[in-house]
Amino acid sequence: MTYANMKAFMERYFEGYSKYSNKIQEIDKLDEFYTPDFISTGYTHMQGKEYPLVRKGRNAYKDSLVRMHADIEEIMTPQDIMIDEQKKKAVALVRVELINQETMEHFGSDIIAFYQLILDEDKTIKIKSVGVFVDDPEGWNNFYFQNL
């Protein structure tokens, strides 16, 4: 993995996530980005939920997205992506815009996400794990996680 192909992968990931995580019928297209044993850890205190919120396995993560995105469009725009080529890690400052498709209510927030990248058996970059920290836990709790 080189800096350039790791950065290009992350840019494609954010574009793909914004495009496919909102379309339940196309969510399997996200498989190109995650390992089957992908782990997502959300460091957000959510009322009545475990902390941190951990989803183990690509399918468990996609199931969470399906439930959270029932009526919500999520657009992730990276503000900065830092790459550590030696450790195969990426850190991103991301602006997230959430839109409730029924009410057209908007919520915007910044997150910092830490990604562990690997090469799979086909020498394709995949995300092994992500840890996400949000800047407005109460706002996320009120807007986004009510469907979990």
CSV table of N, CA and C in Angstrom, one decimal:
chain,number,residue,atom,x,y,z
A,1,MET,N,0.9,-1.2,0.0
A,1,MET,CA,0.0,0.0,0.0
A,1,MET,C,0.9,1.2,0.0
A,2,THR,N,0.5,2.2,-0.8
A,2,THR,CA,1.3,3.4,-0.9
A,2,THR,C,0.4,4.5,-0.4
A,3,TYR,N,1.0,5.7,-0.1
A,3,TYR,CA,0.2,6.8,0.4
A,3,TYR,C,-0.9,7.2,-0.7
A,4,ALA,N,-0.4,7.2,-1.9
A,4,ALA,CA,-1.4,7.6,-3.0
A,4,ALA,C,-2.5,6.7,-3.1
A,5,ASN,N,-2.3,5.4,-3.1
A,5,ASN,CA,-3.5,4.5,-3.3
A,5,ASN,C,-4.3,4.4,-2.0
A,6,MET,N,-3.7,4.6,-0.9
A,6,MET,CA,-4.5,4.6,0.4
A,6,MET,C,-5.4,5.9,0.4
A,7,LYS,N,-4.9,7.0,-0.1
A,7,LYS,CA,-5.7,8.2,-0.1
A,7,LYS,C,-6.8,8.1,-1.1
A,8,ALA,N,-6.5,7.6,-2.3
A,8,ALA,CA,-7.5,7.4,-3.3
A,8,ALA,C,-8.6,6.5,-2.9
A,9,PHE,N,-8.2,5.4,-2.2
A,9,PHE,CA,-9.2,4.5,-1.6
A,9,PHE,C,-10.1,5.2,-0.7
A,10,MET,N,-9.6,6.0,0.3
A,10,MET,CA,-10.4,6.7,1.2
A,10,MET,C,-11.3,7.7,0.6
A,11,GLU,N,-10.9,8.4,-0.4
A,11,GLU,CA,-11.7,9.3,-1.2
A,11,GLU,C,-12.9,8.5,-1.8
A,12,ARG,N,-12.6,7.4,-2.5
A,12,ARG,CA,-13.6,6.6,-3.1
A,12,ARG,C,-14.6,6.0,-2.0
A,13,TYR,N,-14.1,5.7,-0.8
A,13,TYR,CA,-14.9,5.2,0.3
A,13,TYR,C,-15.9,6.2,0.7
A,14,PHE,N,-15.5,7.5,0.9
A,14,PHE,CA,-16.5,8.5,1.4
A,14,PHE,C,-17.5,8.8,0.3
A,15,GLU,N,-17.1,8.8,-0.9
A,15,GLU,CA,-18.1,8.9,-2.0
A,15,GLU,C,-19.1,7.8,-2.1
A,16,GLY,N,-18.5,6.5,-2.0
A,16,GLY,CA,-19.4,5.3,-2.0
A,16,GLY,C,-20.3,5.3,-0.8
A,17,TYR,N,-19.8,5.6,0.4
A,17,TYR,CA,-20.6,5.6,1.6
A,17,TYR,C,-21.8,6.5,1.5
A,18,SER,N,-21.5,7.7,1.0
A,18,SER,CA,-22.6,8.7,0.9
A,18,SER,C,-23.6,8.3,-0.1
A,19,LYS,N,-23.1,7.6,-1.2
A,19,LYS,CA,-24.0,7.2,-2.2
A,19,LYS,C,-24.9,5.9,-1.9
A,20,TYR,N,-24.2,4.9,-1.2
A,20,TYR,CA,-24.9,3.6,-1.0
A,20,TYR,C,-25.5,3.4,0.3
A,21,SER,N,-25.0,4.0,1.4
A,21,SER,CA,-25.5,3.7,2.7
A,21,SER,C,-26.9,4.2,2.9
A,22,ASN,N,-27.3,5.1,2.0
A,22,ASN,CA,-28.7,5.7,2.1
A,22,ASN,C,-29.7,4.9,1.2
A,23,LYS,N,-29.2,4.0,0.5
A,23,LYS,CA,-30.1,3.2,-0.4
A,23,LYS,C,-30.0,1.8,0.0
A,24,ILE,N,-31.1,1.3,0.7
A,24,ILE,CA,-31.1,0.0,1.3
A,24,ILE,C,-30.9,-1.1,0.2
A,25,GLN,N,-31.5,-0.8,-1.0
A,25,GLN,CA,-31.4,-1.8,-2.1
A,25,GLN,C,-29.9,-1.9,-2.7
A,26,GLU,N,-29.1,-0.9,-2.4
A,26,GLU,CA,-27.7,-0.9,-2.9
A,26,GLU,C,-26.6,-1.0,-1.8
A,27,ILE,N,-27.0,-1.2,-0.6
A,27,ILE,CA,-26.1,-1.2,0.5
A,27,ILE,C,-25.0,-2.2,0.4
A,28,ASP,N,-25.3,-3.3,-0.3
A,28,ASP,CA,-24.3,-4.4,-0.5
A,28,ASP,C,-23.1,-3.9,-1.3
A,29,LYS,N,-23.2,-2.8,-2.0
A,29,LYS,CA,-22.1,-2.2,-2.8
A,29,LYS,C,-21.0,-1.7,-1.8
A,30,LEU,N,-21.3,-1.5,-0.6
A,30,LEU,CA,-20.3,-1.1,0.4
A,30,LEU,C,-19.4,-2.2,0.7
A,31,ASP,N,-19.7,-3.5,0.4
A,31,ASP,CA,-18.8,-4.6,0.7
A,31,ASP,C,-17.4,-4.4,0.1
A,32,GLU,N,-17.3,-3.6,-1.0
A,32,GLU,CA,-16.0,-3.4,-1.6
A,32,GLU,C,-15.1,-2.7,-0.7
A,33,PHE,N,-15.6,-2.0,0.3
A,33,PHE,CA,-14.7,-1.2,1.2
A,33,PHE,C,-14.4,-1.9,2.5
A,34,TYR,N,-15.1,-2.9,3.0
A,34,TYR,CA,-15.0,-3.5,4.3
A,34,TYR,C,-14.5,-5.0,4.2
A,35,THR,N,-13.7,-5.4,5.2
A,35,THR,CA,-13.4,-6.8,5.3
A,35,THR,C,-14.7,-7.5,5.9
A,36,PRO,N,-14.8,-8.8,5.7
A,36,PRO,CA,-16.0,-9.5,6.3
A,36,PRO,C,-16.0,-9.4,7.8
A,37,ASP,N,-14.8,-9.3,8.4
A,37,ASP,CA,-14.8,-9.3,9.9
A,37,ASP,C,-14.6,-7.8,10.4
A,38,PHE,N,-15.0,-6.9,9.6
A,38,PHE,CA,-15.0,-5.4,9.9
A,38,PHE,C,-15.6,-5.1,11.3
A,39,ILE,N,-14.9,-4.2,12.0
A,39,ILE,CA,-15.4,-3.8,13.3
A,39,ILE,C,-15.6,-2.3,13.3
A,40,SER,N,-16.8,-1.8,13.7
A,40,SER,CA,-17.1,-0.4,13.8
A,40,SER,C,-17.3,-0.1,15.3
A,41,THR,N,-16.6,0.9,15.8
A,41,THR,CA,-16.7,1.3,17.1
A,41,THR,C,-17.1,2.8,17.2
A,42,GLY,N,-18.3,3.1,17.7
A,42,GLY,CA,-18.7,4.5,17.8
A,42,GLY,C,-18.6,4.9,19.3
A,43,TYR,N,-17.7,5.9,19.5
A,43,TYR,CA,-17.5,6.5,20.8
A,43,TYR,C,-18.5,7.6,21.1
A,44,THR,N,-19.7,7.3,21.1
A,44,THR,CA,-20.8,8.2,21.3
A,44,THR,C,-21.7,7.7,22.4
A,45,HIS,N,-21.9,8.4,23.5
A,45,HIS,CA,-22.9,8.0,24.5
A,45,HIS,C,-24.3,8.1,24.0
A,46,MET,N,-25.0,7.0,23.9
A,46,MET,CA,-26.3,7.0,23.4
A,46,MET,C,-27.3,6.5,24.5
A,47,GLN,N,-28.3,7.2,24.8
A,47,GLN,CA,-29.2,6.8,25.8
A,47,GLN,C,-29.8,5.4,25.6
A,48,GLY,N,-29.6,4.6,26.6
A,48,GLY,CA,-30.1,3.2,26.6
A,48,GLY,C,-29.3,2.2,25.7
A,49,LYS,N,-28.1,2.6,25.2
A,49,LYS,CA,-27.2,1.8,24.4
A,49,LYS,C,-25.9,1.5,25.1
A,50,GLU,N,-25.2,0.5,24.7
A,50,GLU,CA,-23.9,0.2,25.2
A,50,GLU,C,-22.9,1.3,24.8
A,51,TYR,N,-21.9,1.4,25.6
A,51,TYR,CA,-20.8,2.4,25.2
A,51,TYR,C,-19.5,1.6,25.4
A,52,PRO,N,-18.6,1.7,24.4
A,52,PRO,CA,-18.9,2.3,23.1
A,52,PRO,C,-19.8,1.4,22.3
A,53,LEU,N,-20.4,1.9,21.2
A,53,LEU,CA,-21.3,1.1,20.3
A,53,LEU,C,-20.4,0.4,19.4
A,54,VAL,N,-20.4,-1.0,19.5
A,54,VAL,CA,-19.5,-1.8,18.6
A,54,VAL,C,-20.4,-2.7,17.8
A,55,ARG,N,-20.1,-2.7,16.5
A,55,ARG,CA,-20.7,-3.6,15.5
A,55,ARG,C,-19.6,-4.5,14.9
A,56,LYS,N,-19.7,-5.8,15.1
A,56,LYS,CA,-18.6,-6.7,14.7
A,56,LYS,C,-19.2,-7.5,13.5
A,57,GLY,N,-18.4,-7.4,12.4
A,57,GLY,CA,-18.8,-8.0,11.2
A,57,GLY,C,-19.5,-7.1,10.2
A,58,ARG,N,-19.1,-7.2,9.0
A,58,ARG,CA,-19.6,-6.3,7.9
A,58,ARG,C,-21.1,-6.4,7.8
A,59,ASN,N,-21.7,-7.5,8.0
A,59,ASN,CA,-23.2,-7.7,7.9
A,59,ASN,C,-23.9,-7.0,9.1
A,60,ALA,N,-23.3,-7.1,10.3
A,60,ALA,CA,-23.9,-6.5,11.4
A,60,ALA,C,-23.9,-5.0,11.3
A,61,TYR,N,-22.8,-4.5,10.7
A,61,TYR,CA,-22.7,-3.0,10.5
A,61,TYR,C,-23.7,-2.6,9.5
A,62,LYS,N,-23.8,-3.3,8.4
A,62,LYS,CA,-24.8,-2.9,7.3
A,62,LYS,C,-26.2,-3.0,7.9
A,63,ASP,N,-26.5,-4.0,8.7
A,63,ASP,CA,-27.8,-4.0,9.4
A,63,ASP,C,-28.1,-2.8,10.2
A,64,SER,N,-27.1,-2.3,10.9
A,64,SER,CA,-27.3,-1.1,11.7
A,64,SER,C,-27.6,0.1,10.8
A,65,LEU,N,-26.8,0.2,9.6
A,65,LEU,CA,-27.1,1.3,8.7
A,65,LEU,C,-28.5,1.2,8.1
A,66,VAL,N,-28.9,0.0,7.8
A,66,VAL,CA,-30.3,-0.2,7.3
A,66,VAL,C,-31.3,0.4,8.3
A,67,ARG,N,-31.2,0.1,9.6
A,67,ARG,CA,-32.1,0.6,10.6
A,67,ARG,C,-32.0,2.1,10.8
A,68,MET,N,-30.7,2.6,10.8
A,68,MET,CA,-30.5,4.0,11.1
A,68,MET,C,-30.9,4.8,9.9
A,69,HIS,N,-30.8,4.3,8.7
A,69,HIS,CA,-31.0,5.1,7.5
A,69,HIS,C,-32.4,4.9,6.9
A,70,ALA,N,-33.3,4.3,7.7
A,70,ALA,CA,-34.7,4.1,7.2
A,70,ALA,C,-35.3,5.3,6.5
A,71,ASP,N,-35.1,6.5,7.2
A,71,ASP,CA,-35.6,7.7,6.6
A,71,ASP,C,-34.6,8.8,6.6
A,72,ILE,N,-33.3,8.5,6.8
A,72,ILE,CA,-32.3,9.5,6.9
A,72,ILE,C,-31.2,9.3,5.7
A,73,GLU,N,-31.0,10.4,5.1
A,73,GLU,CA,-29.9,10.5,4.1
A,73,GLU,C,-28.6,11.0,4.8
A,74,GLU,N,-27.5,10.4,4.6
A,74,GLU,CA,-26.3,10.8,5.3
A,74,GLU,C,-25.2,11.0,4.2
A,75,ILE,N,-24.7,12.3,4.3
A,75,ILE,CA,-23.6,12.7,3.3
A,75,ILE,C,-22.4,13.0,4.1
A,76,MET,N,-21.3,12.2,3.8
A,76,MET,CA,-20.0,12.4,4.5
A,76,MET,C,-19.1,13.1,3.5
A,77,THR,N,-18.5,14.3,3.9
A,77,THR,CA,-17.6,15.0,3.1
A,77,THR,C,-16.3,15.2,3.9
A,78,PRO,N,-15.2,14.5,3.5
A,78,PRO,CA,-14.0,14.6,4.2
A,78,PRO,C,-13.4,16.0,4.1
A,79,GLN,N,-13.0,16.6,5.3
A,79,GLN,CA,-12.4,17.9,5.3
A,79,GLN,C,-10.9,17.7,5.2
A,80,ASP,N,-10.4,16.6,5.7
A,80,ASP,CA,-8.9,16.3,5.7
A,80,ASP,C,-8.8,14.8,5.9
A,81,ILE,N,-7.9,14.2,5.2
A,81,ILE,CA,-7.5,12.8,5.4
A,81,ILE,C,-6.0,12.7,5.6
A,82,MET,N,-5.7,12.1,6.7
A,82,MET,CA,-4.2,11.9,7.1
A,82,MET,C,-3.9,10.4,6.9
A,83,ILE,N,-2.8,10.1,6.3
A,83,ILE,CA,-2.5,8.8,6.0
A,83,ILE,C,-1.1,8.4,6.7
A,84,ASP,N,-1.1,7.3,7.4
A,84,ASP,CA,0.2,6.7,7.9
A,84,ASP,C,0.5,5.5,7.1
A,85,GLU,N,1.3,5.6,6.1
A,85,GLU,CA,1.6,4.5,5.2
A,85,GLU,C,2.2,3.3,5.9
A,86,GLN,N,3.1,3.6,6.9
A,86,GLN,CA,3.8,2.5,7.6
A,86,GLN,C,2.8,1.6,8.4
A,87,LYS,N,1.9,2.3,9.2
A,87,LYS,CA,1.0,1.6,10.0
A,87,LYS,C,-0.3,1.2,9.3
A,88,LYS,N,-0.5,1.7,8.1
A,88,LYS,CA,-1.6,1.4,7.3
A,88,LYS,C,-2.9,1.9,7.9
A,89,LYS,N,-2.8,3.1,8.4
A,89,LYS,CA,-3.9,3.8,9.0
A,89,LYS,C,-4.3,5.1,8.3
A,90,ALA,N,-5.6,5.4,8.4
A,90,ALA,CA,-6.0,6.7,7.9
A,90,ALA,C,-6.9,7.4,9.0
A,91,VAL,N,-6.7,8.7,9.1
A,91,VAL,CA,-7.6,9.4,10.1
A,91,VAL,C,-8.2,10.5,9.2
A,92,ALA,N,-9.5,10.7,9.5
A,92,ALA,CA,-10.2,11.7,8.7
A,92,ALA,C,-11.1,12.6,9.6
A,93,LEU,N,-11.0,13.9,9.2
A,93,LEU,CA,-12.0,14.9,9.8
A,93,LEU,C,-13.1,15.0,8.7
A,94,VAL,N,-14.3,14.7,9.1
A,94,VAL,CA,-15.4,14.5,8.2
A,94,VAL,C,-16.6,15.4,8.6
A,95,ARG,N,-17.1,16.1,7.7
A,95,ARG,CA,-18.4,16.8,7.9
A,95,ARG,C,-19.5,15.9,7.5
A,96,VAL,N,-20.4,15.7,8.4
A,96,VAL,CA,-21.6,14.8,8.1
A,96,VAL,C,-22.9,15.6,8.1
A,97,GLU,N,-23.6,15.5,7.0
A,97,GLU,CA,-24.9,16.1,6.9
A,97,GLU,C,-26.0,15.0,6.9
A,98,LEU,N,-26.9,15.1,7.8
A,98,LEU,CA,-28.0,14.2,7.9
A,98,LEU,C,-29.3,14.9,7.6
A,99,ILE,N,-30.1,14.2,6.8
A,99,ILE,CA,-31.4,14.8,6.3
A,99,ILE,C,-32.5,13.8,6.5
A,100,ASN,N,-33.5,14.1,7.4
A,100,ASN,CA,-34.6,13.2,7.5
A,100,ASN,C,-35.5,13.4,6.3
A,101,GLN,N,-35.7,12.3,5.5
A,101,GLN,CA,-36.4,12.4,4.3
A,101,GLN,C,-37.9,12.6,4.4
A,102,GLU,N,-38.4,12.3,5.6
A,102,GLU,CA,-39.8,12.6,5.8
A,102,GLU,C,-40.1,14.0,6.2
A,103,THR,N,-39.3,14.5,7.1
A,103,THR,CA,-39.5,15.9,7.7
A,103,THR,C,-38.7,17.0,7.0
A,104,MET,N,-37.6,16.5,6.3
A,104,MET,CA,-36.6,17.4,5.7
A,104,MET,C,-35.8,18.1,6.8
A,105,GLU,N,-35.9,17.7,8.0
A,105,GLU,CA,-35.0,18.3,9.1
A,105,GLU,C,-33.6,17.9,8.8
A,106,HIS,N,-32.7,18.9,9.0
A,106,HIS,CA,-31.3,18.7,8.8
A,106,HIS,C,-30.5,18.7,10.1
A,107,PHE,N,-29.4,18.0,10.2
A,107,PHE,CA,-28.5,18.0,11.3
A,107,PHE,C,-27.1,17.9,10.7
A,108,GLY,N,-26.2,18.8,11.1
A,108,GLY,CA,-24.8,18.7,10.6
A,108,GLY,C,-23.9,18.6,11.8
A,109,SER,N,-22.8,17.8,11.6
A,109,SER,CA,-21.9,17.5,12.7
A,109,SER,C,-20.5,17.2,12.1
A,110,ASP,N,-19.5,17.3,12.9
A,110,ASP,CA,-18.1,16.9,12.5
A,110,ASP,C,-17.8,15.6,13.2
A,111,ILE,N,-17.1,14.7,12.6
A,111,ILE,CA,-16.6,13.5,13.2
A,111,ILE,C,-15.1,13.4,12.9
A,112,ILE,N,-14.4,12.7,13.8
A,112,ILE,CA,-13.1,12.2,13.5
A,112,ILE,C,-13.1,10.7,13.5
A,113,ALA,N,-12.6,10.1,12.5
A,113,ALA,CA,-12.7,8.6,12.3
A,113,ALA,C,-11.2,8.1,12.1
A,114,PHE,N,-10.9,7.0,12.8
A,114,PHE,CA,-9.6,6.3,12.7
A,114,PHE,C,-9.9,5.0,12.0
A,115,TYR,N,-9.2,4.8,10.8
A,115,TYR,CA,-9.4,3.6,10.0
A,115,TYR,C,-8.1,2.8,10.0
A,116,GLN,N,-8.3,1.5,10.2
A,116,GLN,CA,-7.2,0.5,10.0
A,116,GLN,C,-7.4,-0.2,8.6
A,117,LEU,N,-6.5,0.0,7.8
A,117,LEU,CA,-6.6,-0.6,6.4
A,117,LEU,C,-5.7,-1.8,6.3
A,118,ILE,N,-6.1,-2.7,5.4
A,118,ILE,CA,-5.4,-3.9,5.1
A,118,ILE,C,-5.5,-4.2,3.6
A,119,LEU,N,-4.6,-5.1,3.2
A,119,LEU,CA,-4.7,-5.7,1.8
A,119,LEU,C,-5.4,-7.0,2.0
A,120,ASP,N,-6.5,-7.3,1.2
A,120,ASP,CA,-7.1,-8.6,1.3
A,120,ASP,C,-6.3,-9.6,0.4
A,121,GLU,N,-6.8,-10.8,0.3
A,121,GLU,CA,-6.1,-11.9,-0.4
A,121,GLU,C,-6.0,-11.5,-1.9
A,122,ASP,N,-6.8,-10.6,-2.4
A,122,ASP,CA,-6.7,-10.2,-3.8
A,122,ASP,C,-5.8,-8.9,-3.9
A,123,LYS,N,-5.2,-8.5,-2.8
A,123,LYS,CA,-4.3,-7.3,-2.8
A,123,LYS,C,-5.1,-6.0,-3.0
A,124,THR,N,-6.3,-6.1,-2.5
A,124,THR,CA,-7.3,-4.9,-2.6
A,124,THR,C,-7.3,-4.3,-1.2
A,125,ILE,N,-7.3,-3.0,-1.2
A,125,ILE,CA,-7.4,-2.3,0.1
A,125,ILE,C,-8.8,-2.4,0.7
A,126,LYS,N,-8.9,-2.7,2.0
A,126,LYS,CA,-10.1,-2.8,2.7
A,126,LYS,C,-10.0,-2.2,4.0
A,127,ILE,N,-11.1,-1.8,4.6
A,127,ILE,CA,-11.1,-1.2,6.0
A,127,ILE,C,-11.4,-2.4,6.9
A,128,LYS,N,-10.5,-2.6,7.8
A,128,LYS,CA,-10.6,-3.7,8.8
A,128,LYS,C,-11.4,-3.2,10.0
A,129,SER,N,-11.1,-1.9,10.4
A,129,SER,CA,-11.9,-1.3,11.5
A,129,SER,C,-11.9,0.2,11.5
A,130,VAL,N,-12.9,0.7,12.2
A,130,VAL,CA,-13.0,2.2,12.3
A,130,VAL,C,-13.5,2.5,13.7
A,131,GLY,N,-12.9,3.6,14.2
A,131,GLY,CA,-13.3,4.2,15.5
A,131,GLY,C,-13.8,5.6,15.2
A,132,VAL,N,-15.0,5.9,15.6
A,132,VAL,CA,-15.6,7.2,15.3
A,132,VAL,C,-15.9,8.0,16.6
A,133,PHE,N,-15.5,9.3,16.5
A,133,PHE,CA,-15.8,10.2,17.6
A,133,PHE,C,-16.6,11.4,17.0
A,134,VAL,N,-17.7,11.8,17.6
A,134,VAL,CA,-18.5,12.9,17.1
A,134,VAL,C,-18.4,14.1,18.0
A,135,ASP,N,-18.6,15.3,17.4
A,135,ASP,CA,-18.5,16.5,18.1
A,135,ASP,C,-19.7,16.9,18.9
A,136,ASP,N,-20.9,16.3,18.6
A,136,ASP,CA,-22.1,16.7,19.2
A,136,ASP,C,-22.9,15.4,19.6
A,137,PRO,N,-22.5,14.7,20.6
A,137,PRO,CA,-23.1,13.5,21.0
A,137,PRO,C,-24.6,13.6,21.2
A,138,GLU,N,-25.0,14.7,21.9
A,138,GLU,CA,-26.5,14.8,22.1
A,138,GLU,C,-27.3,15.0,20.9
A,139,GLY,N,-26.7,15.8,19.9
A,139,GLY,CA,-27.4,16.0,18.7
A,139,GLY,C,-27.5,14.7,17.9
A,140,TRP,N,-26.4,13.9,17.9
A,140,TRP,CA,-26.5,12.6,17.2
A,140,TRP,C,-27.5,11.7,17.9
A,141,ASN,N,-27.5,11.7,19.2
A,141,ASN,CA,-28.4,10.8,19.9
A,141,ASN,C,-29.8,11.2,19.6
A,142,ASN,N,-30.1,12.5,19.5
A,142,ASN,CA,-31.5,12.9,19.3
A,142,ASN,C,-31.9,12.7,17.8
A,143,PHE,N,-31.0,12.9,16.9
A,143,PHE,CA,-31.4,12.8,15.5
A,143,PHE,C,-31.2,11.5,14.8
A,144,TYR,N,-30.0,10.9,15.0
A,144,TYR,CA,-29.6,9.7,14.2
A,144,TYR,C,-29.9,8.4,14.9
A,145,PHE,N,-29.7,8.3,16.1
A,145,PHE,CA,-29.7,7.0,16.8
A,145,PHE,C,-31.0,6.6,17.3
A,146,GLN,N,-32.1,7.3,17.0
A,146,GLN,CA,-33.4,7.0,17.5
A,146,GLN,C,-33.9,5.7,16.8
A,147,ASN,N,-33.3,5.4,15.7
A,147,ASN,CA,-33.8,4.2,15.0
A,147,ASN,C,-33.0,2.9,15.3
A,148,LEU,N,-32.0,3.0,16.2
A,148,LEU,CA,-31.2,1.8,16.5
A,148,LEU,C,-31.9,1.0,17.6
